[in-house]
PDB file of C-alpha atoms and ligand atoms in Angstrom:
ATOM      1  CA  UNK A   1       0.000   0.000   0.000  1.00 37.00           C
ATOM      2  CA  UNK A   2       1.436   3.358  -1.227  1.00 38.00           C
ATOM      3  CA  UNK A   3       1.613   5.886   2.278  1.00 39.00           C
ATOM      4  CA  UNK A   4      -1.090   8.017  -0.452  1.00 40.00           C
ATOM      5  CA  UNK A   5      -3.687   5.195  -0.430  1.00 41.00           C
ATOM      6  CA  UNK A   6      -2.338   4.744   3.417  1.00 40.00           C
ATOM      7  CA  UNK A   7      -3.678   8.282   3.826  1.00 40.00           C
ATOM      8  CA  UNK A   8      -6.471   7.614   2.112  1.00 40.00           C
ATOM      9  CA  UNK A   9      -7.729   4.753   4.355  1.00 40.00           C
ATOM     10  CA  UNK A  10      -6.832   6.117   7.296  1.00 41.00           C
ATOM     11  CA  UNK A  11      -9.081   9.007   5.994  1.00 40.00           C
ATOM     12  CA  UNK A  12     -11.544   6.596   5.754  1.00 40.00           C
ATOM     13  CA  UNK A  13     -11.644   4.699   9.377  1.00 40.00           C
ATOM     14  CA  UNK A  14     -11.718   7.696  10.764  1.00 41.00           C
ATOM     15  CA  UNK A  15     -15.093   8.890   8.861  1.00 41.00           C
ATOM     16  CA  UNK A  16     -16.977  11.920  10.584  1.00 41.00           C
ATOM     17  CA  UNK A  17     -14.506  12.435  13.708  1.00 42.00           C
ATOM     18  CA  UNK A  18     -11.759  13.675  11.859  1.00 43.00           C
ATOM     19  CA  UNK A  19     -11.689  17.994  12.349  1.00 40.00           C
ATOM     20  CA  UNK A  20     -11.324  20.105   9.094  1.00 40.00           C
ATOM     21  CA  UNK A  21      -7.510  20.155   9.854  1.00 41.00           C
ATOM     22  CA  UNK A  22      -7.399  16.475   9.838  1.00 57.00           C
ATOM     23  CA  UNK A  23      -9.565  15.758   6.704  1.00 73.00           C
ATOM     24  CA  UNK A  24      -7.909  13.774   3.321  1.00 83.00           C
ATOM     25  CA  UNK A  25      -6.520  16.154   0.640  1.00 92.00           C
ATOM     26  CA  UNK A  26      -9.716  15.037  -1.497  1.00 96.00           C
ATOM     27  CA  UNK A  27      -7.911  16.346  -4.775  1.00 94.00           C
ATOM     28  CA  UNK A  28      -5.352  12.767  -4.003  1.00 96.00           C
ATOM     29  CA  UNK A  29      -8.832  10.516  -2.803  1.00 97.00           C
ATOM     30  CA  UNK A  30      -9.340   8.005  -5.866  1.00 97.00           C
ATOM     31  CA  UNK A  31     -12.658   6.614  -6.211  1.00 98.00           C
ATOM     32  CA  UNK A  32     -12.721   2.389  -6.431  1.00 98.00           C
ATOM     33  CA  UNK A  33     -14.942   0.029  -6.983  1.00 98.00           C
ATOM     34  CA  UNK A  34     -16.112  -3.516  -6.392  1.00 98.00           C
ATOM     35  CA  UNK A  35     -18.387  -5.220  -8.429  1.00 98.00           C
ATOM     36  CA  UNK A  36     -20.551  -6.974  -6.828  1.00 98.00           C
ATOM     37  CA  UNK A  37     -22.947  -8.899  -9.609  1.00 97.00           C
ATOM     38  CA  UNK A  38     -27.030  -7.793 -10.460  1.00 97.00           C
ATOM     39  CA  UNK A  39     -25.693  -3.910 -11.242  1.00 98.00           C
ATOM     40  CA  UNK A  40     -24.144  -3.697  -7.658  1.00 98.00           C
ATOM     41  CA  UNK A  41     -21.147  -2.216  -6.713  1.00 98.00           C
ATOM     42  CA  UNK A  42     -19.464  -0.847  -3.826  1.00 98.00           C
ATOM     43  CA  UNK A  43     -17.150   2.579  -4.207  1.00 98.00           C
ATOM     44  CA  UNK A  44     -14.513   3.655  -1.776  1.00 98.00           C
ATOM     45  CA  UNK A  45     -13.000   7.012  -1.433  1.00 97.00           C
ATOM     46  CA  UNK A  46     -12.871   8.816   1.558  1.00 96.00           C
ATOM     47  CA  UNK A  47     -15.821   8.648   4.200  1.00 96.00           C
ATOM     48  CA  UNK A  48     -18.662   5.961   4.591  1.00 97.00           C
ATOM     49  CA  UNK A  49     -18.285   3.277   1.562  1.00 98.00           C
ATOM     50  CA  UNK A  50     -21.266   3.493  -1.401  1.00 98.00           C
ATOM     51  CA  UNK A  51     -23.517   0.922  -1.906  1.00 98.00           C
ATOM     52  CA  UNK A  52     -24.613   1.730  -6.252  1.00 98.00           C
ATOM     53  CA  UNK A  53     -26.860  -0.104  -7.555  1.00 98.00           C
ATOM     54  CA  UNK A  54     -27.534   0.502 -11.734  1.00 98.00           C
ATOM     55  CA  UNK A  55     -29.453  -0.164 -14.733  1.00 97.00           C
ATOM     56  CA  UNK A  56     -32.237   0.380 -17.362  1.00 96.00           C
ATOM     57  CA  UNK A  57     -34.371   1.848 -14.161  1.00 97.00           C
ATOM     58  CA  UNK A  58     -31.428   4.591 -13.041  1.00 97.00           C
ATOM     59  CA  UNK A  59     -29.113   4.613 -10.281  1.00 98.00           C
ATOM     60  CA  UNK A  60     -29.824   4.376  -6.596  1.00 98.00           C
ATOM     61  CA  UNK A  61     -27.102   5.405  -4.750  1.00 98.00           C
ATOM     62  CA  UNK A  62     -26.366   4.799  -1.212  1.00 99.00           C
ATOM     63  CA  UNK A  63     -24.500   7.430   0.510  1.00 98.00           C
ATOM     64  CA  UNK A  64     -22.817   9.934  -1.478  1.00 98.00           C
ATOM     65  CA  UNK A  65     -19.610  10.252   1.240  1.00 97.00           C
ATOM     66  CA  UNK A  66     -17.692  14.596   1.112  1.00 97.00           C
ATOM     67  CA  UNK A  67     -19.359  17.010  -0.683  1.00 97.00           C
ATOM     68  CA  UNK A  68     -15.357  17.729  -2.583  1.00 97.00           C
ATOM     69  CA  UNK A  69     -15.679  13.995  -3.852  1.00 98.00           C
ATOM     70  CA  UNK A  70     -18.838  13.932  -5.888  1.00 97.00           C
ATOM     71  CA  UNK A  71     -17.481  14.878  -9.184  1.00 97.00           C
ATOM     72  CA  UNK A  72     -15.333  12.213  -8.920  1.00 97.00           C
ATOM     73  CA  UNK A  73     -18.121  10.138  -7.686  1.00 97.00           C
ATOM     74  CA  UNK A  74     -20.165  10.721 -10.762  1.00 97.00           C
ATOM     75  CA  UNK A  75     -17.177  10.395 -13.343  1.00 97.00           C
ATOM     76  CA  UNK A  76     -17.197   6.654 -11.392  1.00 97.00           C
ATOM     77  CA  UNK A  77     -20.832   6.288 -11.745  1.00 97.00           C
ATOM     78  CA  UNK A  78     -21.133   7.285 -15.234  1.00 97.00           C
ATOM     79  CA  UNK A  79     -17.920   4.945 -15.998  1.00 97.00           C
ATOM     80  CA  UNK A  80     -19.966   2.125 -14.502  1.00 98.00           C
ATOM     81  CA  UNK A  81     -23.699   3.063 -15.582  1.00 97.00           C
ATOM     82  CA  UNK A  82     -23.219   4.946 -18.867  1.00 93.00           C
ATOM     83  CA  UNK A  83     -25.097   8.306 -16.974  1.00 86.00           C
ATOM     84  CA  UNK A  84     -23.284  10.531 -14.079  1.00 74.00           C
ATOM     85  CA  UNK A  85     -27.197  11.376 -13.003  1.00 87.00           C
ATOM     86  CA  UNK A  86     -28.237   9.460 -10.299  1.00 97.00           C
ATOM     87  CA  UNK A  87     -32.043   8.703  -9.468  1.00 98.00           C
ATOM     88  CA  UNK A  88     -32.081   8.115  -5.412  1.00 98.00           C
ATOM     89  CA  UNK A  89     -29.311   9.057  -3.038  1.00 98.00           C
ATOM     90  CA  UNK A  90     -30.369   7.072   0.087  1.00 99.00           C
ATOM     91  CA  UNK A  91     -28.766   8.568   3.380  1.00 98.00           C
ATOM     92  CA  UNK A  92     -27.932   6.000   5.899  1.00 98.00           C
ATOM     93  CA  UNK A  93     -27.621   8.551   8.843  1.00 98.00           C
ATOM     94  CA  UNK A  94     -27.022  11.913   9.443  1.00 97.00           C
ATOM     95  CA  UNK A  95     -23.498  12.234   9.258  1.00 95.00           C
ATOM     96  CA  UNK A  96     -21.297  14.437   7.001  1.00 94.00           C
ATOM     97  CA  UNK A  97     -18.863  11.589   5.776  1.00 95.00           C
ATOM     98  CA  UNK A  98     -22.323   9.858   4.398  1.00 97.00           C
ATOM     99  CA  UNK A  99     -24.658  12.810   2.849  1.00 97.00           C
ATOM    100  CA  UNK A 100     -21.885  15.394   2.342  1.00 97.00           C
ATOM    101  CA  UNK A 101     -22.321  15.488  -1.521  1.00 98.00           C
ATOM    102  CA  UNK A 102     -26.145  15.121  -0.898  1.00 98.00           C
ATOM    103  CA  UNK A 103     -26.843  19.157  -3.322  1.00 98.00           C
ATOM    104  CA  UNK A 104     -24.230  17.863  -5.493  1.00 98.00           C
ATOM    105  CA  UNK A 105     -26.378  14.837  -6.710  1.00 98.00           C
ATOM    106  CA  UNK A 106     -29.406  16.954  -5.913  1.00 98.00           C
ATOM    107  CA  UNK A 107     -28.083  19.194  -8.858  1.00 96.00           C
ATOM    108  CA  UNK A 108     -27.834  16.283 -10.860  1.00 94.00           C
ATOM    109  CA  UNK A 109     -31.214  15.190 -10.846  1.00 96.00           C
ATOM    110  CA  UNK A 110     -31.220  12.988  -7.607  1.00 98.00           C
ATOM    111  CA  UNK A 111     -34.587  12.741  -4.957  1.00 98.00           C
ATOM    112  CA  UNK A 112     -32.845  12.078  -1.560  1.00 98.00           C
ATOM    113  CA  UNK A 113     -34.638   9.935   0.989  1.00 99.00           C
ATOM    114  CA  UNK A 114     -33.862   9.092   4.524  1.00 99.00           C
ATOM    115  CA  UNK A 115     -34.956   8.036   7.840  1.00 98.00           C
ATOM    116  CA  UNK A 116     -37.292  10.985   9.473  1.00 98.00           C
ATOM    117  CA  UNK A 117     -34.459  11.649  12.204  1.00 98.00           C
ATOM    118  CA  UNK A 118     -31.662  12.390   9.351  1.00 98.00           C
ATOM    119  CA  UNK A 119     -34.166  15.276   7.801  1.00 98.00           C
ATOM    120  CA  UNK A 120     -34.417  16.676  11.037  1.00 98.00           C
ATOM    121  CA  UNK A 121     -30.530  16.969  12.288  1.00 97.00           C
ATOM    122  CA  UNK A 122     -29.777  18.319   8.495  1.00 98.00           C
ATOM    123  CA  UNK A 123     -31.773  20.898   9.261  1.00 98.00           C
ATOM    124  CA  UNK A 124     -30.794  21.861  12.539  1.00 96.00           C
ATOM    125  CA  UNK A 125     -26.904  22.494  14.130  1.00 95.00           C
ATOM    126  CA  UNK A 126     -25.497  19.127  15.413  1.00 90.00           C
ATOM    127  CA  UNK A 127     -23.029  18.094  17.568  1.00 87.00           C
ATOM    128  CA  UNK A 128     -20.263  15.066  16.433  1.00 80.00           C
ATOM    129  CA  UNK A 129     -19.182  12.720  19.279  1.00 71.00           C
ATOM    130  CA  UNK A 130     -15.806  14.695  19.085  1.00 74.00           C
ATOM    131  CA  UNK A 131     -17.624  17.425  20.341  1.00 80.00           C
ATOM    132  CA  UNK A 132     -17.338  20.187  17.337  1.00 86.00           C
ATOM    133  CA  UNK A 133     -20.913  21.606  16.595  1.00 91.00           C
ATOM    134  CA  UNK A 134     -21.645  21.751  13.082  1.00 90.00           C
ATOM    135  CA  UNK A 135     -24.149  24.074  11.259  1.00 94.00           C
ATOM    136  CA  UNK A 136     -27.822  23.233   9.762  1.00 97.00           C
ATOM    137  CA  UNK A 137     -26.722  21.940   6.048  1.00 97.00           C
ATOM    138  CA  UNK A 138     -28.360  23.763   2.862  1.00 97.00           C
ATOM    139  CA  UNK A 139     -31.941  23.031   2.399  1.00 98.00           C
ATOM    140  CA  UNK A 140     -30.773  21.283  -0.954  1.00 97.00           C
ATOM    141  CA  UNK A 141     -29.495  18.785   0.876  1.00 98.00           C
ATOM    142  CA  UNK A 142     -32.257  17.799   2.958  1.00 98.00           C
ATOM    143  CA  UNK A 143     -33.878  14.873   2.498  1.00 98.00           C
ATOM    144  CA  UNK A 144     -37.838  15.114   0.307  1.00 98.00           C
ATOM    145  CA  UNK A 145     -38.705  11.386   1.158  1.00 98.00           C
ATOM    146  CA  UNK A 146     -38.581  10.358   4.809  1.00 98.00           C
ATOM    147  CA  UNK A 147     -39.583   7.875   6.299  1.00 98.00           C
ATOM    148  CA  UNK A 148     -40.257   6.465   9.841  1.00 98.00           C
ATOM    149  CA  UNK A 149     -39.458   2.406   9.951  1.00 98.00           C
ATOM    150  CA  UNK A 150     -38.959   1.044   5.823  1.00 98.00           C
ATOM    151  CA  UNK A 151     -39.148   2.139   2.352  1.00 98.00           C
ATOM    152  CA  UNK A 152     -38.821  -0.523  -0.384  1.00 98.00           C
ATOM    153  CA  UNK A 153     -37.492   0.831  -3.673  1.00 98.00           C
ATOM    154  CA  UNK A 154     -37.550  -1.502  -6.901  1.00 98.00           C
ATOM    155  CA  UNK A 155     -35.520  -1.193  -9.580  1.00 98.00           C
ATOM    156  CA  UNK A 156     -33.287  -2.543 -12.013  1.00 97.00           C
ATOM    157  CA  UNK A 157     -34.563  -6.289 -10.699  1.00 97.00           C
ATOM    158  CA  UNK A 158     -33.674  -5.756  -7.593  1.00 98.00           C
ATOM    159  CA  UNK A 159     -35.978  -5.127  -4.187  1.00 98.00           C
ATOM    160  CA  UNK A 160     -34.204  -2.976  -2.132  1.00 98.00           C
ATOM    161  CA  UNK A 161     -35.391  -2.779   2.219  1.00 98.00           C
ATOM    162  CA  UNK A 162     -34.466   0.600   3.472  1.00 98.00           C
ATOM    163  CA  UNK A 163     -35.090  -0.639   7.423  1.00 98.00           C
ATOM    164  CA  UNK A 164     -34.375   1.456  10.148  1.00 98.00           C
ATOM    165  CA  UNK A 165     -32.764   0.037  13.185  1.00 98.00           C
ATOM    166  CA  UNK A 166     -33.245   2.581  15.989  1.00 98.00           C
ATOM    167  CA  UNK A 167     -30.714   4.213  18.336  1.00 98.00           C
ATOM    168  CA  UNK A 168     -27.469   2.321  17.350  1.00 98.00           C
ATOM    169  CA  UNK A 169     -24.470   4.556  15.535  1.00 98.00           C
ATOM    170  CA  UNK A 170     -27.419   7.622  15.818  1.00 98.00           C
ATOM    171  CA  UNK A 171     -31.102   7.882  16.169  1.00 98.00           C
ATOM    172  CA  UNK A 172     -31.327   8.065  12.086  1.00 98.00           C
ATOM    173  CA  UNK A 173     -29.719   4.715  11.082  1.00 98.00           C
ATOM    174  CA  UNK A 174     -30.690   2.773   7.655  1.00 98.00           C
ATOM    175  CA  UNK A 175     -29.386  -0.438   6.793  1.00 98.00           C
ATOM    176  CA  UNK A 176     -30.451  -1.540   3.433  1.00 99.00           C
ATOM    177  CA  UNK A 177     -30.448  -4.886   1.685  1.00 98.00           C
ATOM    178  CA  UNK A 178     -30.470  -5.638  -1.451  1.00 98.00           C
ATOM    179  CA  UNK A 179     -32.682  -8.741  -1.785  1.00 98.00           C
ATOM    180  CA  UNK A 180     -31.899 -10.480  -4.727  1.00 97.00           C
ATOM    181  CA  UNK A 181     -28.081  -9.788  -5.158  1.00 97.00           C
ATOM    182  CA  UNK A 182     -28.022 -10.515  -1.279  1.00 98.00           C
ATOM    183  CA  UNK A 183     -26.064  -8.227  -0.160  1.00 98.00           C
ATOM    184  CA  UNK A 184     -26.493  -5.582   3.018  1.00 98.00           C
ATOM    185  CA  UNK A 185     -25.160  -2.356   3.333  1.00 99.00           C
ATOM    186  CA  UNK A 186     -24.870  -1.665   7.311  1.00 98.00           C
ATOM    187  CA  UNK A 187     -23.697   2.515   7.139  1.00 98.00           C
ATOM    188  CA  UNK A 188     -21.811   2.940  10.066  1.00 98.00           C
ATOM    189  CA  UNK A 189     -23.878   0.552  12.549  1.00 98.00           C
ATOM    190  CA  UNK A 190     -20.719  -1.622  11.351  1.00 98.00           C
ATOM    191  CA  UNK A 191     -17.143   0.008  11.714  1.00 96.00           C
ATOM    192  CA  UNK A 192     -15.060  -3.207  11.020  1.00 96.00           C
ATOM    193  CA  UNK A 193     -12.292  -3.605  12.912  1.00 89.00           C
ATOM    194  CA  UNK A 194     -12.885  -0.963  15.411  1.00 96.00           C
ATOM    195  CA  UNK A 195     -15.101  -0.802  18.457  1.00 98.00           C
ATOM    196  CA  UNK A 196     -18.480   1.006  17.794  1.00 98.00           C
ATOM    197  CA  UNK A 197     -18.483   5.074  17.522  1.00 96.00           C
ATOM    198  CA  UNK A 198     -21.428   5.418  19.585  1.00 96.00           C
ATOM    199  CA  UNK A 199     -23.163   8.593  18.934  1.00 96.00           C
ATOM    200  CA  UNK A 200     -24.554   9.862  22.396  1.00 94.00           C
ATOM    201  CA  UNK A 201     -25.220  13.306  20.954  1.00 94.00           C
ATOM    202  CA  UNK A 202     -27.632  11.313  18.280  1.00 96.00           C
ATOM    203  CA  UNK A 203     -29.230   9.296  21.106  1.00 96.00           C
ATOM    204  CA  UNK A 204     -27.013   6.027  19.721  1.00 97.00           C
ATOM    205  CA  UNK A 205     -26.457   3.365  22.061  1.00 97.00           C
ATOM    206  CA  UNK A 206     -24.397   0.141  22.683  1.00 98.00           C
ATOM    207  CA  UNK A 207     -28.357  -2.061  22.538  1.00 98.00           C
ATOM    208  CA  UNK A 208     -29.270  -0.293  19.248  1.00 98.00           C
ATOM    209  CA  UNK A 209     -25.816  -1.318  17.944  1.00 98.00           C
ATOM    210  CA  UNK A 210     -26.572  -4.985  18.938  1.00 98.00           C
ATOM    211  CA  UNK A 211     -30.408  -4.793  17.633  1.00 98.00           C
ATOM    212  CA  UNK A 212     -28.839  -3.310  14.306  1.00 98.00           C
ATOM    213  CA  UNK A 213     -26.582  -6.448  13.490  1.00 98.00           C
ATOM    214  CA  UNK A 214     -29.143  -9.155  15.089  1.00 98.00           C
ATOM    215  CA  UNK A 215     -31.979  -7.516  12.421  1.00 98.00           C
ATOM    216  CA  UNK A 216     -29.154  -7.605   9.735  1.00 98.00           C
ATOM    217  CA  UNK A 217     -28.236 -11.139  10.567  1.00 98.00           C
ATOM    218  CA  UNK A 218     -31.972 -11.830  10.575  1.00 98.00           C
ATOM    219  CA  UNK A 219     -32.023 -11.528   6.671  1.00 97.00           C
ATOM    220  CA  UNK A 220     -28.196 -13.019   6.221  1.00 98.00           C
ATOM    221  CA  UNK A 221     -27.069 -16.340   4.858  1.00 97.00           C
ATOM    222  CA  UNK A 222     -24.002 -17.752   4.317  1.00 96.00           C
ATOM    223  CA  UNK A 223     -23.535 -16.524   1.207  1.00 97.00           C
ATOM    224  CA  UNK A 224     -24.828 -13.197   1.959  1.00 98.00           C
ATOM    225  CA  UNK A 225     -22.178 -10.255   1.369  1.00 98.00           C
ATOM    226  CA  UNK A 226     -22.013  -7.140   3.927  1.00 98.00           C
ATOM    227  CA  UNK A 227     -21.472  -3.612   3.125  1.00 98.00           C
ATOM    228  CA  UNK A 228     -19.372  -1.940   6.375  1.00 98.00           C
ATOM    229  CA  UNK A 229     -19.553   2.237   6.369  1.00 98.00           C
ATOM    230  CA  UNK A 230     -15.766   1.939   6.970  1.00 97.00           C
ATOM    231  CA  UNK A 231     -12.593  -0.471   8.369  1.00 96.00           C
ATOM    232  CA  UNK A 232     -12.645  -2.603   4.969  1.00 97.00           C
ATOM    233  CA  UNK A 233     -12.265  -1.560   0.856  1.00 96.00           C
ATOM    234  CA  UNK A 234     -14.239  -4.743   0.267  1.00 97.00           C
ATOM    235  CA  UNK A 235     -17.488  -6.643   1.184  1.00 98.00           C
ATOM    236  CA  UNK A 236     -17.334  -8.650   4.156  1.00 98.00           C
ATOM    237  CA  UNK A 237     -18.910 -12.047   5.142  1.00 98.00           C
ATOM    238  CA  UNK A 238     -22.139 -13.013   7.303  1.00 98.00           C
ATOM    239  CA  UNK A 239     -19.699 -14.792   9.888  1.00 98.00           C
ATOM    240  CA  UNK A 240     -17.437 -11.317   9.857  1.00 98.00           C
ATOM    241  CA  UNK A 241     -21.125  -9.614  11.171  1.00 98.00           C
ATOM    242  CA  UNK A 242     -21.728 -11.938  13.654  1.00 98.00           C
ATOM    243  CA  UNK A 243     -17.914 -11.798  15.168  1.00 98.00           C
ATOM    244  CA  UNK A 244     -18.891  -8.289  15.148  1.00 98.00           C
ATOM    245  CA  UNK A 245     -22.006  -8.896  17.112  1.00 98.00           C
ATOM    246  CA  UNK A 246     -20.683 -11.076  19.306  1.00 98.00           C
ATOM    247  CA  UNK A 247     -18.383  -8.421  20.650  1.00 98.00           C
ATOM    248  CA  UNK A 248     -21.130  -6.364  20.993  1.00 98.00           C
ATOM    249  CA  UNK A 249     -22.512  -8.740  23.584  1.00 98.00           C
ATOM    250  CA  UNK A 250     -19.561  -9.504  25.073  1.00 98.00           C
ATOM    251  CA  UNK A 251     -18.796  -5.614  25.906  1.00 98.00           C
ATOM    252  CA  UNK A 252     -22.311  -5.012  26.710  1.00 98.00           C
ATOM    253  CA  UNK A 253     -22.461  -7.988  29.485  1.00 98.00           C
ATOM    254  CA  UNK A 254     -18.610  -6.861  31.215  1.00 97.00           C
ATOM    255  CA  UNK A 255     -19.934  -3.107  31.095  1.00 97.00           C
ATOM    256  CA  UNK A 256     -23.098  -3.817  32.002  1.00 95.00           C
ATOM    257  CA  UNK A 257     -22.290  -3.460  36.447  1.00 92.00           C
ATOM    258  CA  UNK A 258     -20.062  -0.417  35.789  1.00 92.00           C
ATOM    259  CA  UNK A 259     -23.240   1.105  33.481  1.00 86.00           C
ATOM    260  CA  UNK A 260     -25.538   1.379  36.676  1.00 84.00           C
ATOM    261  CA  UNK A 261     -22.614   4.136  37.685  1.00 89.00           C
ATOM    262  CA  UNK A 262     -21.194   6.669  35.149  1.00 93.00           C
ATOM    263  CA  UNK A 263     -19.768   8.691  38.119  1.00 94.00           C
ATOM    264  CA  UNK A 264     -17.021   5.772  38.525  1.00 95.00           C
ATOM    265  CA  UNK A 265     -16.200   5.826  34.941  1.00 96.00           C
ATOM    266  CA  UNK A 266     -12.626   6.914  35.368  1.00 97.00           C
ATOM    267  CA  UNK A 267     -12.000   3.736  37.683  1.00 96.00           C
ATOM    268  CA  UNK A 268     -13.663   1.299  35.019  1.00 96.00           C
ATOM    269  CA  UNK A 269     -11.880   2.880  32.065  1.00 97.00           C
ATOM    270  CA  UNK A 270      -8.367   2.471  34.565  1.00 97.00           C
ATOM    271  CA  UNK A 271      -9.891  -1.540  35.356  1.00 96.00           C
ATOM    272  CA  UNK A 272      -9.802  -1.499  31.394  1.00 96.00           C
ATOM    273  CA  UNK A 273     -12.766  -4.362  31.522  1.00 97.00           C
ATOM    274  CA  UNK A 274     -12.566  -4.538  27.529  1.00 98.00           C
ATOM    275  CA  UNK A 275      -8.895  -6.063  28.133  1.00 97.00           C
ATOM    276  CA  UNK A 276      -9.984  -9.506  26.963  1.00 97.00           C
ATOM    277  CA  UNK A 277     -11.617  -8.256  23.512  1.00 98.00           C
ATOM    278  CA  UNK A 278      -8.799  -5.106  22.796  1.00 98.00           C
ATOM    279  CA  UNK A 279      -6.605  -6.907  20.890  1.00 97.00           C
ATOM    280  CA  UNK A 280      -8.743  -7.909  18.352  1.00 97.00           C
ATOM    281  CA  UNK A 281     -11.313  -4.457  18.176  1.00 97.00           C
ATOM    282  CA  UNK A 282      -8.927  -2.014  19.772  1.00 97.00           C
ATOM    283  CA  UNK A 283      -6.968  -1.038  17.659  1.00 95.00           C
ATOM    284  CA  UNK A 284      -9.472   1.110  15.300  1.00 94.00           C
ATOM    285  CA  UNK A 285     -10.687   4.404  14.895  1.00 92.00           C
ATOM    286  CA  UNK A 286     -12.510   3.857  18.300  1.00 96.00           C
ATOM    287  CA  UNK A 287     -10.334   3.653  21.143  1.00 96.00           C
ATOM    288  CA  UNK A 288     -10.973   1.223  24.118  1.00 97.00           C
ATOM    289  CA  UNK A 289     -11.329   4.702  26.377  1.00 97.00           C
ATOM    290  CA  UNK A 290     -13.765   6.198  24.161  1.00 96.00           C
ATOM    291  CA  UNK A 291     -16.014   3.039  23.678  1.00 97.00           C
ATOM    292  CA  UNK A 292     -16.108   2.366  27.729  1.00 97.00           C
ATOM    293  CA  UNK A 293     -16.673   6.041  28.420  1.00 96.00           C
ATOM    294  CA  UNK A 294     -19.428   6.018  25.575  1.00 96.00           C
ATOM    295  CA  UNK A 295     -21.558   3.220  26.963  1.00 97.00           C
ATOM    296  CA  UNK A 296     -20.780   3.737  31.023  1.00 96.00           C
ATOM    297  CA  UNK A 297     -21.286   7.571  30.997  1.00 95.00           C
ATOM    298  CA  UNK A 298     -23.185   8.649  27.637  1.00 92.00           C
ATOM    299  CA  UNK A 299     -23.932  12.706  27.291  1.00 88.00           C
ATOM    300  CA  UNK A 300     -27.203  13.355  29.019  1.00 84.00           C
TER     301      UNK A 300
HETATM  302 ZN1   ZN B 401     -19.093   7.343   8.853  1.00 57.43          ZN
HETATM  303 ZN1   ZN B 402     -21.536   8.049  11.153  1.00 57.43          ZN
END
């Protein structure tokens, strides 16, 4: 790996937290691809991976990742569907790494649609789990269609279930499968390789995360391939998602006494109780610190 597409994925793990000083130099971010079979592919650039899905009925996009990306986005889209214009732009959450380039594709012909909860924070200031507030986004890129558990889009042969899983990465989350290529995108309630960025400012939570990859699992076979927002430049298996849930359970049953009281939450991160599972999940964008601190003592 050249230290550019190093950059580039480090970019990329560390999604929404990084500050403006921190973000990629977008004009060195290369746009890949994965294709995935039935008109599906996955992009990576820098920010939550794209779920694209296209054909005689248009393109449905999933996530559209920065705002400085989406020309490059569409020169990748029209490469791989013969049209940069893109139908739906489906917003997994609220987050800036997902919907950046939302009036980008919005000038380019594309309806966005969300969860009710993403409409709502684009419209208002929000505050990242890092703690930097950012502003209301322009109306243009607020989301027309909303809805408040499911939408079902179908095109190009494919059903597509928009579900929402409630209060896991935020209160907004999407995951979306794509029924007949069998494949599910999981936006960031899935952060492989890294512990889970809990959003307490977007009323996530450590049991939403768990509901999210049981009701994911739910609809997975063996065969079935899984989308992560970031931590991987290719689909993962159904037996990488449930390794990822069982940590879940795992850190949720040796937090769960130290939970009942977030005052102590200095002495549990210094007891490190995540010791046994750190090797393995610590080492992401998530730190052991931040995950113990996010479920023990979440922002009130
Ligand atoms: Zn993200
Ligand atoms: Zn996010």
């Amino acid at each position: 790996m050249s230290s550019l597409r190093l950059a580039a994925a480090t970019a990329a793990a560390l999604g929404f937290a990084m500050s403006a000083a921190a973000q990629p130099n977008f004009d060195e971010i290369e746009i890949s691809s994965v294709d995935l079979g039935d008109g599906l592919h996955m992009l990576v650039g820098a920010g939550g991976n794209i779920g694209l899905l296209v054909g005689a009925d248009g393109v449905l996009m999933v996530d559209d990742q920065f705002a400085p990306l989406s020309d490059k986005i569409a020169a990748k889209i029209e490469e791989l569907a013969g049209t940069g214009g893109v139908r739906f732009v489906l917003n997994t959450h609220h987050h800036g790494d997902h919907n950046g380039g939302n009036e980008n594709f919005v000038a380019r012909g594309a309806t966005v649609v969300a969860h009710e909860n993403v409409r709502t924070r684009l419209m208002s200031p929000s505050t990242s789990p890092t703690g930097a507030v950012n502003p209301p986004r322009p109306p243009d890129a607020w989301p027309v269609v909303t809805f408040a558990d499911s939408v079902t889009f179908h095109m190009n042969g494919q059903t597509v279930h928009a579900i929402h899983v409630a209060n896991a990465h935020t209160d907004g989350d999407t995951i979306v499968r794509f029924e007949e290529a069998d494949v599910i995108h999981m936006g960031d309630t899935l952060n492989w390789n890294s512990y889970p960025r809990i959003d307490g400012n977007a009323n996530g939570s450590l049991a939403g995360f768990i509901n999210a990859a049981e009701t994911a699992l739910a609809h997975a076979d063996a065969d079935t391939r899984i989308i992560p927002g970031h931590g991987s430049t290719a689909p993962l298996g159904t037996a990488d998602l449930a390794a990822y849930r069982d940590m879940l359970v795992a850190a949720r049953d040796l937090l769960a006494p130290a939970a009942a009281n977030p005052e102590a939450v200095d002495e549990v991160v210094a007891a490190d109780p995540l010791a046994s599972l750190n090797s393995r999940w610590g080492g992401g964008s998530v730190t052991p610190e931040a995950f113990v601190r996010s479920v023990v003592a979440p922002p009130p």
